[in-house]
mmCIF file of C-alpha atoms and ligand atoms in Angstrom:
data_model
loop_
_atom_site.group_PDB
_atom_site.id
_atom_site.type_symbol
_atom_site.label_atom_id
_atom_site.label_comp_id
_atom_site.label_asym_id
_atom_site.label_seq_id
_atom_site.Cartn_x
_atom_site.Cartn_y
_atom_site.Cartn_z
ATOM 1 C CA MET H 156 29.303 3.208 8.358
ATOM 2 C CA LEU H 157 27.531 5.799 6.086
ATOM 3 C CA ALA H 158 29.645 7.959 3.731
ATOM 4 C CA LEU H 159 29.272 9.689 0.492
ATOM 5 C CA ASP H 160 31.533 8.819 -2.511
ATOM 6 C CA SER H 161 31.720 12.449 -3.841
ATOM 7 C CA ALA H 162 31.988 14.746 -0.741
ATOM 8 C CA PRO H 163 32.425 14.633 3.033
ATOM 9 C CA LEU H 164 29.278 13.704 4.813
ATOM 10 C CA ARG H 165 27.665 16.597 6.594
ATOM 11 C CA SER H 166 25.934 15.283 9.743
ATOM 12 C CA ALA H 167 23.916 17.494 12.140
ATOM 13 C CA ARG H 168 21.280 17.529 14.811
ATOM 14 C CA ALA H 169 18.111 19.399 13.714
ATOM 15 C CA PRO H 170 17.473 22.646 15.657
ATOM 16 C CA GLY H 171 14.410 23.431 17.619
ATOM 17 C CA SER H 172 14.513 20.455 20.027
ATOM 18 C CA TRP H 173 12.324 21.010 23.133
ATOM 19 C CA PRO H 174 13.232 19.382 26.480
ATOM 20 C CA LEU H 175 11.535 16.009 26.937
ATOM 21 C CA ALA H 176 9.374 16.146 23.603
ATOM 22 C CA GLY H 177 12.328 16.877 21.295
ATOM 23 C CA HIS H 178 11.070 17.538 17.785
ATOM 24 C CA LEU H 179 7.718 15.635 18.498
ATOM 25 C CA PHE H 180 5.326 18.583 18.222
ATOM 26 C CA ARG H 181 6.881 19.987 14.963
ATOM 27 C CA PHE H 182 6.967 16.639 13.535
ATOM 28 C CA GLY H 183 3.340 15.892 14.509
ATOM 29 C CA ARG H 184 1.936 19.174 13.416
ATOM 30 C CA ASP H 185 3.209 19.104 9.879
ATOM 31 C CA PRO H 186 5.339 16.019 9.144
ATOM 32 C CA LEU H 187 6.100 16.869 5.531
ATOM 33 C CA ARG H 188 7.083 20.314 6.264
ATOM 34 C CA PHE H 189 9.277 19.228 9.137
ATOM 35 C CA LEU H 190 10.919 16.475 7.147
ATOM 36 C CA GLY H 191 11.378 18.900 4.063
ATOM 37 C CA SER H 192 13.383 21.351 6.217
ATOM 38 C CA LEU H 193 15.958 18.690 7.220
ATOM 39 C CA PRO H 194 18.283 18.503 4.210
ATOM 40 C CA ALA H 195 19.159 22.159 4.806
ATOM 41 C CA HIS H 196 20.945 21.244 8.029
ATOM 42 C CA GLY H 197 22.911 18.146 6.642
ATOM 43 C CA ASP H 198 23.144 14.878 4.658
ATOM 44 C CA LEU H 199 22.597 12.862 7.757
ATOM 45 C CA VAL H 200 20.295 14.752 10.333
ATOM 46 C CA GLU H 201 19.438 13.515 13.917
ATOM 47 C CA ILE H 202 16.107 14.229 15.362
ATOM 48 C CA ARG H 203 14.561 13.360 18.605
ATOM 49 C CA LEU H 204 10.931 12.271 18.962
ATOM 50 C CA ALA H 205 10.439 12.131 22.700
ATOM 51 C CA VAL H 206 12.516 9.340 23.975
ATOM 52 C CA GLN H 207 13.730 8.086 20.453
ATOM 53 C CA ASP H 208 16.581 9.368 18.507
ATOM 54 C CA VAL H 209 16.068 9.075 14.885
ATOM 55 C CA HIS H 210 18.613 9.501 12.063
ATOM 56 C CA VAL H 211 17.081 10.757 8.802
ATOM 57 C CA LEU H 212 18.891 10.117 5.559
ATOM 58 C CA CYS H 213 18.675 13.463 3.622
ATOM 59 C CA HIS H 214 20.994 12.528 0.619
ATOM 60 C CA PRO H 215 19.829 10.209 -2.238
ATOM 61 C CA ASP H 216 23.107 8.326 -2.081
ATOM 62 C CA LEU H 217 22.533 7.484 1.537
ATOM 63 C CA ALA H 218 19.004 6.343 0.986
ATOM 64 C CA ARG H 219 20.258 4.206 -2.031
ATOM 65 C CA ARG H 220 22.994 2.603 0.003
ATOM 66 C CA ALA H 221 20.669 1.863 3.002
ATOM 67 C CA LEU H 222 17.841 0.467 0.807
ATOM 68 C CA ALA H 223 20.254 -1.788 -1.144
ATOM 69 C CA ASP H 224 21.930 -3.181 1.806
ATOM 70 C CA GLY H 225 19.350 -5.056 3.898
ATOM 71 C CA ARG H 226 22.087 -6.981 5.938
ATOM 72 C CA THR H 227 23.578 -3.877 7.396
ATOM 73 C CA PHE H 228 20.364 -1.754 7.517
ATOM 74 C CA ASP H 229 18.183 -4.440 8.798
ATOM 75 C CA ARG H 230 14.503 -4.157 9.681
ATOM 76 C CA THR H 231 15.359 -3.834 13.434
ATOM 77 C CA GLY H 232 14.751 -1.276 16.242
ATOM 78 C CA PRO H 233 11.568 0.034 17.883
ATOM 79 C CA VAL H 234 9.703 1.176 14.750
ATOM 80 C CA TYR H 235 9.992 -2.431 13.107
ATOM 81 C CA ASP H 236 9.308 -4.094 16.518
ATOM 82 C CA ARG H 237 6.166 -2.171 16.609
ATOM 83 C CA ILE H 238 4.948 -2.980 13.097
ATOM 84 C CA ARG H 239 5.808 -6.861 13.761
ATOM 85 C CA ALA H 240 3.980 -6.723 16.977
ATOM 86 C CA ASP H 241 0.932 -5.335 15.264
ATOM 87 C CA MET H 242 0.964 -6.786 11.747
ATOM 88 C CA GLY H 243 3.265 -9.911 12.107
ATOM 89 C CA ASN H 244 6.402 -10.965 10.598
ATOM 90 C CA GLY H 245 5.727 -11.029 6.890
ATOM 91 C CA LEU H 246 7.809 -10.314 3.805
ATOM 92 C CA ALA H 247 7.658 -6.563 3.987
ATOM 93 C CA THR H 248 8.505 -6.471 7.684
ATOM 94 C CA CYS H 249 10.677 -9.406 8.441
ATOM 95 C CA ALA H 250 14.464 -9.080 9.471
ATOM 96 C CA HIS H 251 17.291 -10.139 6.920
ATOM 97 C CA THR H 252 17.583 -13.538 8.464
ATOM 98 C CA ASP H 253 14.041 -14.433 7.569
ATOM 99 C CA HIS H 254 13.894 -12.693 4.273
ATOM 100 C CA ARG H 255 15.203 -15.268 1.836
ATOM 101 C CA ARG H 256 12.887 -18.100 2.913
ATOM 102 C CA GLN H 257 9.925 -15.833 3.028
ATOM 103 C CA ARG H 258 10.766 -14.488 -0.574
ATOM 104 C CA LEU H 259 10.949 -18.032 -1.860
ATOM 105 C CA LEU H 260 7.633 -18.982 -0.322
ATOM 106 C CA MET H 261 5.772 -15.832 -1.702
ATOM 107 C CA GLN H 262 7.318 -15.496 -5.181
ATOM 108 C CA PRO H 263 4.930 -18.148 -6.750
ATOM 109 C CA ALA H 264 1.818 -16.199 -5.714
ATOM 110 C CA PHE H 265 2.932 -13.378 -8.004
ATOM 111 C CA ARG H 266 3.745 -15.505 -11.097
ATOM 112 C CA ARG H 267 2.096 -14.328 -14.334
ATOM 113 C CA ASP H 268 -0.336 -17.147 -14.758
ATOM 114 C CA ARG H 269 -1.614 -16.282 -11.247
ATOM 115 C CA LEU H 270 -2.014 -12.654 -12.065
ATOM 116 C CA SER H 271 -4.580 -13.584 -14.873
ATOM 117 C CA HIS H 272 -6.840 -15.130 -12.120
ATOM 118 C CA TYR H 273 -6.540 -12.157 -10.007
ATOM 119 C CA ALA H 274 -7.189 -9.944 -13.018
ATOM 120 C CA ALA H 275 -10.733 -11.529 -13.349
ATOM 121 C CA VAL H 276 -11.590 -10.548 -9.761
ATOM 122 C CA MET H 277 -10.115 -7.002 -10.245
ATOM 123 C CA GLN H 278 -12.432 -6.679 -13.429
ATOM 124 C CA GLU H 279 -15.552 -7.581 -11.346
ATOM 125 C CA GLU H 280 -14.887 -4.984 -8.581
ATOM 126 C CA ILE H 281 -14.011 -2.254 -11.143
ATOM 127 C CA ALA H 282 -17.196 -2.879 -12.988
ATOM 128 C CA ALA H 283 -19.113 -2.659 -9.833
ATOM 129 C CA LEU H 284 -17.643 0.706 -9.060
ATOM 130 C CA ALA H 285 -18.263 2.118 -12.640
ATOM 131 C CA ASP H 286 -21.869 1.177 -12.170
ATOM 132 C CA ARG H 287 -22.199 3.010 -8.867
ATOM 133 C CA TRP H 288 -21.024 6.424 -10.071
ATOM 134 C CA ARG H 289 -23.670 8.902 -11.032
ATOM 135 C CA PRO H 290 -23.194 11.906 -13.574
ATOM 136 C CA GLY H 291 -22.610 15.248 -11.599
ATOM 137 C CA GLN H 292 -21.703 13.389 -8.243
ATOM 138 C CA VAL H 293 -18.774 14.830 -6.264
ATOM 139 C CA ILE H 294 -16.605 11.905 -4.973
ATOM 140 C CA ASP H 295 -13.542 11.746 -2.713
ATOM 141 C CA VAL H 296 -11.107 9.955 -5.227
ATOM 142 C CA VAL H 297 -8.874 8.952 -2.308
ATOM 143 C CA GLU H 298 -11.679 7.102 -0.497
ATOM 144 C CA ALA H 299 -13.163 5.693 -3.665
ATOM 145 C CA MET H 300 -9.760 4.227 -4.777
ATOM 146 C CA PHE H 301 -8.837 2.986 -1.320
ATOM 147 C CA ALA H 302 -12.337 1.170 -0.977
ATOM 148 C CA LEU H 303 -11.589 -0.379 -4.542
ATOM 149 C CA THR H 304 -8.187 -1.580 -3.697
ATOM 150 C CA THR H 305 -9.087 -2.991 -0.344
ATOM 151 C CA SER H 306 -12.124 -4.821 -1.912
ATOM 152 C CA ILE H 307 -9.737 -6.262 -4.516
ATOM 153 C CA ALA H 308 -7.174 -7.269 -1.810
ATOM 154 C CA VAL H 309 -9.630 -9.197 -0.001
ATOM 155 C CA ARG H 310 -11.243 -10.942 -2.962
ATOM 156 C CA THR H 311 -8.041 -11.799 -4.618
ATOM 157 C CA LEU H 312 -6.754 -13.227 -1.330
ATOM 158 C CA PHE H 313 -9.762 -15.271 -0.361
ATOM 159 C CA SER H 314 -12.002 -15.106 -3.451
ATOM 160 C CA SER H 315 -15.265 -17.138 -2.540
ATOM 161 C CA ARG H 316 -13.990 -18.270 0.840
ATOM 162 C CA VAL H 317 -15.565 -15.521 2.796
ATOM 163 C CA ASP H 318 -19.155 -14.409 2.802
ATOM 164 C CA GLU H 319 -20.096 -10.754 2.403
ATOM 165 C CA SER H 320 -20.403 -9.960 5.949
ATOM 166 C CA THR H 321 -17.004 -11.231 6.795
ATOM 167 C CA ALA H 322 -15.635 -9.521 3.587
ATOM 168 C CA ALA H 323 -17.052 -6.276 4.894
ATOM 169 C CA GLY H 324 -15.458 -6.939 8.344
ATOM 170 C CA LEU H 325 -12.218 -7.479 6.872
ATOM 171 C CA ARG H 326 -12.462 -4.287 4.742
ATOM 172 C CA HIS H 327 -13.351 -2.358 7.668
ATOM 173 C CA CYS H 328 -10.138 -3.579 9.575
ATOM 174 C CA LEU H 329 -8.031 -2.418 6.581
ATOM 175 C CA ASP H 330 -9.661 0.888 6.720
ATOM 176 C CA VAL H 331 -8.678 1.227 10.459
ATOM 177 C CA PHE H 332 -5.036 -0.029 10.076
ATOM 178 C CA PRO H 333 -3.292 2.535 7.781
ATOM 179 C CA ARG H 334 -5.071 5.442 9.691
ATOM 180 C CA GLY H 335 -3.720 4.157 13.088
ATOM 181 C CA SER H 336 -0.428 2.543 12.021
ATOM 182 C CA TYR H 337 1.422 5.858 11.142
ATOM 183 C CA THR H 338 1.260 7.269 14.662
ATOM 184 C CA ARG H 339 1.794 3.864 16.178
ATOM 185 C CA VAL H 340 4.966 3.338 14.274
ATOM 186 C CA LEU H 341 6.540 6.620 14.849
ATOM 187 C CA LEU H 342 5.614 6.993 18.481
ATOM 188 C CA PRO H 343 5.659 3.301 19.722
ATOM 189 C CA PHE H 344 5.689 4.376 23.408
ATOM 190 C CA THR H 345 2.153 5.748 22.899
ATOM 191 C CA THR H 346 0.420 2.557 21.825
ATOM 192 C CA ALA H 347 -0.462 1.467 25.419
ATOM 193 C CA LEU H 348 -2.310 4.647 26.058
ATOM 194 C CA PRO H 349 -6.148 4.048 26.050
ATOM 195 C CA THR H 350 -6.849 6.628 23.415
ATOM 196 C CA PRO H 351 -9.924 5.997 21.133
ATOM 197 C CA ALA H 352 -7.498 5.533 18.168
ATOM 198 C CA ASN H 353 -5.606 2.846 20.032
ATOM 199 C CA ARG H 354 -8.724 1.133 21.247
ATOM 200 C CA ARG H 355 -10.249 1.195 17.716
ATOM 201 C CA PHE H 356 -6.835 -0.243 16.387
ATOM 202 C CA ALA H 357 -6.801 -2.878 19.020
ATOM 203 C CA ARG H 358 -10.358 -3.953 18.391
ATOM 204 C CA ALA H 359 -9.820 -4.055 14.644
ATOM 205 C CA LEU H 360 -6.623 -5.996 15.041
ATOM 206 C CA ALA H 361 -8.436 -8.569 17.201
ATOM 207 C CA GLN H 362 -11.297 -8.984 14.802
ATOM 208 C CA TRP H 363 -8.789 -9.291 11.884
ATOM 209 C CA ARG H 364 -6.844 -12.081 13.539
ATOM 210 C CA ILE H 365 -10.083 -14.083 14.307
ATOM 211 C CA TYR H 366 -11.257 -13.714 10.668
ATOM 212 C CA VAL H 367 -7.920 -14.643 9.026
ATOM 213 C CA GLY H 368 -7.414 -17.479 11.497
ATOM 214 C CA ARG H 369 -10.842 -18.945 10.349
ATOM 215 C CA VAL H 370 -10.118 -18.506 6.730
ATOM 216 C CA VAL H 371 -6.779 -20.081 6.879
ATOM 217 C CA ALA H 372 -8.021 -23.096 8.924
ATOM 218 C CA ASP H 373 -10.736 -23.569 6.628
ATOM 219 C CA GLY H 374 -8.369 -23.407 3.505
ATOM 220 C CA ARG H 375 -6.180 -26.149 5.294
ATOM 221 C CA ARG H 376 -9.153 -28.441 5.812
ATOM 222 C CA ARG H 377 -10.282 -28.346 2.144
ATOM 223 C CA GLN H 378 -8.254 -30.511 -0.226
ATOM 224 C CA SER H 379 -8.961 -28.226 -3.313
ATOM 225 C CA GLY H 380 -10.047 -24.631 -3.225
ATOM 226 C CA PRO H 381 -10.377 -21.767 -5.580
ATOM 227 C CA GLN H 382 -7.259 -20.244 -7.237
ATOM 228 C CA ASP H 383 -6.637 -17.379 -5.085
ATOM 229 C CA LEU H 384 -3.643 -15.837 -3.278
ATOM 230 C CA LEU H 385 -4.375 -17.888 -0.265
ATOM 231 C CA SER H 386 -4.281 -21.083 -2.250
ATOM 232 C CA SER H 387 -0.684 -19.951 -3.543
ATOM 233 C CA LEU H 388 0.367 -19.399 0.061
ATOM 234 C CA LEU H 389 -1.081 -22.757 1.146
ATOM 235 C CA ASP H 390 0.880 -24.550 -1.641
ATOM 236 C CA ALA H 391 4.123 -22.738 -1.187
ATOM 237 C CA ARG H 392 7.221 -24.870 -0.157
ATOM 238 C CA ASP H 393 10.760 -23.688 0.816
ATOM 239 C CA ASP H 394 14.119 -25.197 -0.004
ATOM 240 C CA GLU H 395 13.389 -28.157 2.527
ATOM 241 C CA GLN H 396 9.870 -28.647 1.041
ATOM 242 C CA SER H 397 8.206 -27.312 4.140
ATOM 243 C CA GLY H 398 5.173 -24.931 3.911
ATOM 244 C CA MET H 399 4.058 -22.076 6.151
ATOM 245 C CA ASN H 400 2.490 -22.639 9.537
ATOM 246 C CA GLU H 401 -0.749 -20.854 10.647
ATOM 247 C CA GLN H 402 1.196 -17.937 12.165
ATOM 248 C CA GLU H 403 3.216 -17.472 9.118
ATOM 249 C CA LEU H 404 0.288 -17.538 6.776
ATOM 250 C CA ALA H 405 -1.760 -14.950 8.870
ATOM 251 C CA ASP H 406 1.390 -12.768 9.002
ATOM 252 C CA GLN H 407 1.833 -12.864 5.258
ATOM 253 C CA ILE H 408 -1.735 -12.166 4.574
ATOM 254 C CA ALA H 409 -1.677 -9.075 6.778
ATOM 255 C CA VAL H 410 1.412 -7.731 5.290
ATOM 256 C CA LEU H 411 0.250 -8.442 1.816
ATOM 257 C CA VAL H 412 -2.929 -6.435 1.882
ATOM 258 C CA LEU H 413 -1.318 -3.675 3.923
ATOM 259 C CA ALA H 414 1.610 -3.332 1.606
ATOM 260 C CA GLY H 415 -0.823 -3.707 -1.462
ATOM 261 C CA ALA H 416 -3.898 -1.748 -0.803
ATOM 262 C CA GLU H 417 -2.992 1.805 0.210
ATOM 263 C CA THR H 418 0.177 1.864 -2.172
ATOM 264 C CA THR H 419 -1.931 1.101 -5.180
ATOM 265 C CA SER H 420 -4.845 3.377 -4.182
ATOM 266 C CA ALA H 421 -2.414 6.347 -3.774
ATOM 267 C CA ALA H 422 -0.953 5.624 -7.149
ATOM 268 C CA LEU H 423 -4.469 5.663 -8.672
ATOM 269 C CA ALA H 424 -5.515 8.861 -6.778
ATOM 270 C CA TRP H 425 -2.333 10.538 -7.820
ATOM 271 C CA SER H 426 -3.019 9.422 -11.515
ATOM 272 C CA TRP H 427 -6.521 10.913 -11.616
ATOM 273 C CA HIS H 428 -5.216 14.085 -9.986
ATOM 274 C CA LEU H 429 -2.447 14.477 -12.560
ATOM 275 C CA LEU H 430 -4.811 13.599 -15.388
ATOM 276 C CA GLY H 431 -7.437 16.166 -14.016
ATOM 277 C CA ALA H 432 -4.506 18.943 -14.290
ATOM 278 C CA HIS H 433 -3.021 17.969 -17.614
ATOM 279 C CA PRO H 434 -5.722 17.783 -20.174
ATOM 280 C CA PRO H 435 -3.627 16.609 -23.209
ATOM 281 C CA ALA H 436 -2.580 13.545 -21.251
ATOM 282 C CA GLU H 437 -6.158 12.751 -20.171
ATOM 283 C CA GLU H 438 -7.303 13.089 -23.700
ATOM 284 C CA GLU H 439 -4.737 10.522 -24.777
ATOM 285 C CA LEU H 440 -5.821 8.171 -21.972
ATOM 286 C CA LEU H 441 -9.570 8.623 -23.046
ATOM 287 C CA ALA H 442 -8.721 8.045 -26.762
ATOM 288 C CA GLU H 443 -6.964 4.853 -25.861
ATOM 289 C CA ALA H 444 -9.792 3.571 -23.488
ATOM 290 C CA ASP H 445 -12.345 4.467 -26.239
ATOM 291 C CA ALA H 446 -10.367 2.615 -28.892
ATOM 292 C CA VAL H 447 -9.483 -0.507 -26.891
ATOM 293 C CA LEU H 448 -12.541 -0.804 -24.626
ATOM 294 C CA GLY H 449 -15.344 1.117 -26.324
ATOM 295 C CA GLY H 450 -17.105 1.682 -22.819
ATOM 296 C CA ALA H 451 -16.519 -1.913 -21.580
ATOM 297 C CA VAL H 452 -14.488 -2.949 -18.525
ATOM 298 C CA ALA H 453 -10.819 -3.945 -19.271
ATOM 299 C CA THR H 454 -9.699 -7.485 -19.191
ATOM 300 C CA TRP H 455 -6.385 -9.305 -18.647
ATOM 301 C CA GLN H 456 -6.271 -9.821 -22.521
ATOM 302 C CA ASP H 457 -6.688 -5.859 -22.957
ATOM 303 C CA LEU H 458 -3.603 -4.916 -20.997
ATOM 304 C CA PRO H 459 -0.958 -5.097 -23.838
ATOM 305 C CA ARG H 460 -2.988 -2.687 -25.953
ATOM 306 C CA LEU H 461 -3.335 -0.168 -23.022
ATOM 307 C CA GLU H 462 0.161 1.157 -23.527
ATOM 308 C CA HIS H 463 -0.593 4.913 -22.680
ATOM 309 C CA THR H 464 -2.514 3.826 -19.565
ATOM 310 C CA ASP H 465 0.456 1.616 -18.507
ATOM 311 C CA ARG H 466 2.696 4.633 -18.867
ATOM 312 C CA VAL H 467 0.505 7.011 -16.714
ATOM 313 C CA VAL H 468 0.400 4.230 -13.975
ATOM 314 C CA ARG H 469 4.123 3.589 -14.126
ATOM 315 C CA GLU H 470 4.713 7.437 -13.556
ATOM 316 C CA ALA H 471 2.846 7.209 -10.301
ATOM 317 C CA ALA H 472 4.156 3.706 -8.799
ATOM 318 C CA THR H 473 7.796 2.372 -7.531
ATOM 319 C CA GLN H 474 9.098 -1.593 -7.620
ATOM 320 C CA CYS H 475 8.584 -4.384 -5.300
ATOM 321 C CA ILE H 476 7.208 -8.087 -5.471
ATOM 322 C CA GLY H 477 3.710 -6.673 -6.028
ATOM 323 C CA GLU H 478 4.787 -4.485 -8.882
ATOM 324 C CA SER H 479 2.985 -6.607 -11.726
ATOM 325 C CA PHE H 480 -0.099 -7.081 -9.354
ATOM 326 C CA ALA H 481 -0.338 -3.136 -8.721
ATOM 327 C CA LEU H 482 0.303 -2.410 -12.345
ATOM 328 C CA THR H 483 -2.282 -4.707 -13.546
ATOM 329 C CA GLU H 484 -4.754 -3.475 -11.002
ATOM 330 C CA ALA H 485 -4.106 0.184 -11.749
ATOM 331 C CA SER H 486 -4.273 -0.155 -15.533
ATOM 332 C CA LEU H 487 -7.546 -2.099 -15.366
ATOM 333 C CA ALA H 488 -9.085 0.492 -13.065
ATOM 334 C CA LEU H 489 -7.829 3.560 -14.929
ATOM 335 C CA ALA H 490 -8.809 2.437 -18.351
ATOM 336 C CA SER H 491 -12.274 0.966 -17.383
ATOM 337 C CA LEU H 492 -13.220 3.797 -15.466
ATOM 338 C CA ALA H 493 -12.053 6.251 -18.032
ATOM 339 C CA SER H 494 -13.945 4.380 -20.747
ATOM 340 C CA ARG H 495 -17.159 5.409 -18.934
ATOM 341 C CA TRP H 496 -16.540 8.433 -16.751
ATOM 342 C CA ARG H 497 -14.185 11.617 -16.692
ATOM 343 C CA LEU H 498 -13.059 12.925 -13.383
ATOM 344 C CA ARG H 499 -12.944 16.721 -13.321
ATOM 345 C CA PRO H 500 -11.190 18.612 -10.518
ATOM 346 C CA VAL H 501 -13.599 20.638 -8.337
ATOM 347 C CA PRO H 502 -12.893 24.362 -8.697
ATOM 348 C CA GLY H 503 -11.114 25.713 -5.575
ATOM 349 C CA ALA H 504 -10.322 22.290 -4.019
ATOM 350 C CA VAL H 505 -6.657 22.334 -2.747
ATOM 351 C CA VAL H 506 -4.919 19.064 -3.084
ATOM 352 C CA ARG H 507 -2.206 18.466 -0.421
ATOM 353 C CA PRO H 508 -0.188 15.244 0.244
ATOM 354 C CA ALA H 509 -0.656 13.425 3.438
ATOM 355 C CA ALA H 510 1.967 11.420 5.266
ATOM 356 C CA ARG H 511 0.541 7.928 5.711
ATOM 357 C CA SER H 512 2.350 4.639 4.930
ATOM 358 C CA VAL H 513 2.947 6.287 1.508
ATOM 359 C CA LEU H 514 2.318 9.918 0.338
ATOM 360 C CA CYS H 515 -1.307 10.155 -0.652
ATOM 361 C CA PRO H 516 -3.675 13.114 -1.335
ATOM 362 C CA ARG H 517 -5.226 14.187 2.030
ATOM 363 C CA THR H 518 -8.626 14.285 0.075
ATOM 364 C CA LEU H 519 -9.284 14.693 -3.586
ATOM 365 C CA PRO H 520 -12.779 15.864 -4.405
ATOM 366 C CA MET H 521 -13.598 15.403 -8.217
ATOM 367 C CA ARG H 522 -16.865 15.522 -10.200
ATOM 368 C CA VAL H 523 -18.001 12.418 -12.083
ATOM 369 C CA VAL H 524 -18.886 13.410 -15.528
ATOM 370 C CA GLY H 525 -20.550 10.698 -17.843
ATOM 371 C CA ARG H 526 -18.918 10.059 -21.253
ATOM 372 C CA HIS H 527 -21.235 8.018 -23.454
HETATM 373 C C1 HEM B 243 1.924 1.272 -6.480
HETATM 374 C C2 HEM B 243 1.804 0.317 -5.747
HETATM 375 C C3 HEM B 243 2.948 -0.084 -4.882
HETATM 376 C C4 HEM B 243 4.091 0.582 -4.390
HETATM 377 C C5 HEM B 243 4.376 1.979 -4.746
HETATM 378 C C6 HEM B 243 4.906 -0.379 -3.513
HETATM 379 C C7 HEM B 243 6.005 0.216 -2.961
HETATM 380 C C8 HEM B 243 6.832 -0.781 -2.266
HETATM 381 C C9 HEM B 243 8.161 -0.486 -1.741
HETATM 382 C C10 HEM B 243 8.880 0.869 -1.843
HETATM 383 C C11 HEM B 243 8.697 -1.543 -1.240
HETATM 384 C C12 HEM B 243 9.980 -1.674 -0.343
HETATM 385 C C13 HEM B 243 9.803 -1.575 1.099
HETATM 386 C C14 HEM B 243 11.116 -1.900 2.057
HETATM 387 O O1 HEM B 243 12.106 -2.487 1.398
HETATM 388 O O2 HEM B 243 10.977 -1.815 3.234
HETATM 389 C C15 HEM B 243 7.676 -2.529 -1.163
HETATM 390 C C16 HEM B 243 7.768 -3.807 -0.811
HETATM 391 C C17 HEM B 243 6.775 -4.790 -0.875
HETATM 392 N N1 HEM B 243 5.574 -4.728 -1.432
HETATM 393 FE FE1 HEM B 243 5.050 -3.173 -2.528
HETATM 394 N N2 HEM B 243 4.245 -1.542 -3.431
HETATM 395 C C18 HEM B 243 3.042 -1.457 -4.193
HETATM 396 C C19 HEM B 243 2.172 -2.488 -4.481
HETATM 397 C C20 HEM B 243 2.107 -3.781 -3.874
HETATM 398 C C21 HEM B 243 1.163 -4.756 -3.901
HETATM 399 C C22 HEM B 243 -0.023 -4.595 -4.870
HETATM 400 C C23 HEM B 243 1.509 -5.741 -3.214
HETATM 401 C C24 HEM B 243 0.895 -7.084 -2.802
HETATM 402 C C25 HEM B 243 -0.134 -7.470 -3.456
HETATM 403 C C26 HEM B 243 2.890 -5.295 -2.537
HETATM 404 C C27 HEM B 243 3.475 -6.141 -1.640
HETATM 405 C C28 HEM B 243 4.831 -5.837 -1.225
HETATM 406 C C29 HEM B 243 5.564 -6.780 -0.477
HETATM 407 C C30 HEM B 243 5.176 -8.213 0.016
HETATM 408 C C31 HEM B 243 6.961 -6.144 -0.084
HETATM 409 C C32 HEM B 243 8.145 -6.655 0.520
HETATM 410 C C33 HEM B 243 8.875 -7.312 -0.573
HETATM 411 C C34 HEM B 243 10.224 -7.879 -0.069
HETATM 412 O O3 HEM B 243 10.801 -7.287 0.985
HETATM 413 O O4 HEM B 243 10.780 -8.719 -0.604
HETATM 414 N N3 HEM B 243 3.161 -4.096 -3.036
HETATM 415 N N4 HEM B 243 6.557 -2.074 -2.009
#
């Protein structure tokens, strides 16, 4: 039962519900404005999205309580059923009963010694991006950061196990999933409709399952392979010394890249936006990049000296099993790109948040300016 410590709980039903559709159109038209209007009605506000009643926690104490008590506020119900049907039963999507075993199996993949291997892959991808930018070019920072983090996700997972065309296929699937999943999750009853978006999503999902199935089967056959995330998952053992089966591996892989790519790219995009809007903070970042890197790409060994970069990144990121992975990736990217380029805001461009799996700028046009 939800209650507040300090005051009586105010619960309410949001006004403006239509017959049949409920609040669906208001929500669909501008989800952030609609959600932002709810706290004015109560601490716990009921909305209706067509056939689904949804309770929105509008008080920070309620949100904290629900997030800290995974047993009572379990990942059940139509929204999580939909996510699991699409993306599998992995660490970020599983119910409380599965969580302990999954966490035990996944934890070693995020150990510090593993991160240094992933950092080497990150470094290569960041260097390739820094080489591609041209002075004066206007880029969409959201797309550029998402392309970077999906490439890093695919290569840290599979390193040299996939050829370039498979890696491109996987990256394409990762591009489709976040765009489609928001609507599928909130309106699960629409997923059977043969809309272009649903068909695109279904094609990408089928392709993704084929690719991942192949890589996992190949990883199993080889006695020793590269030190990538997949090798950690293949080696993982639970309390009873049993490892993950094929389905569990595929589910963890999907959840890892989905939980890791869009979140980190959003943190990077917001960082660039905030740096562009706050020149003194940007100057400090550039000075640190110059002093530590002098135009080179940052390595794992440089990270302890990138203190200001780390503070910028922490401002834009929240905590989870992937925290160190995300902070490493974002610091390497921010410092390395800043050691060669500045990203300047394009005059007149309006930057608005978009509701995806995380809040991320809708688009973020910025001009690339050479520094050396
Ligand atoms: C700035 C970047 C990131 C942010 C803001 C972020 C945010 C979050 C949040 C809020 C949760 C809790 C979700 C819940 O309880 O339902 C979570 C869980 C999770 N995240 Fe992240 N994340 C980031 C990066 C990453 C990365 C890079 C990875 C993987 C490489 C990752 C993998 C996961 C996993 C597996 C879970 C589930 C953990 C568990 O339930 O034990 N995340 N993340």
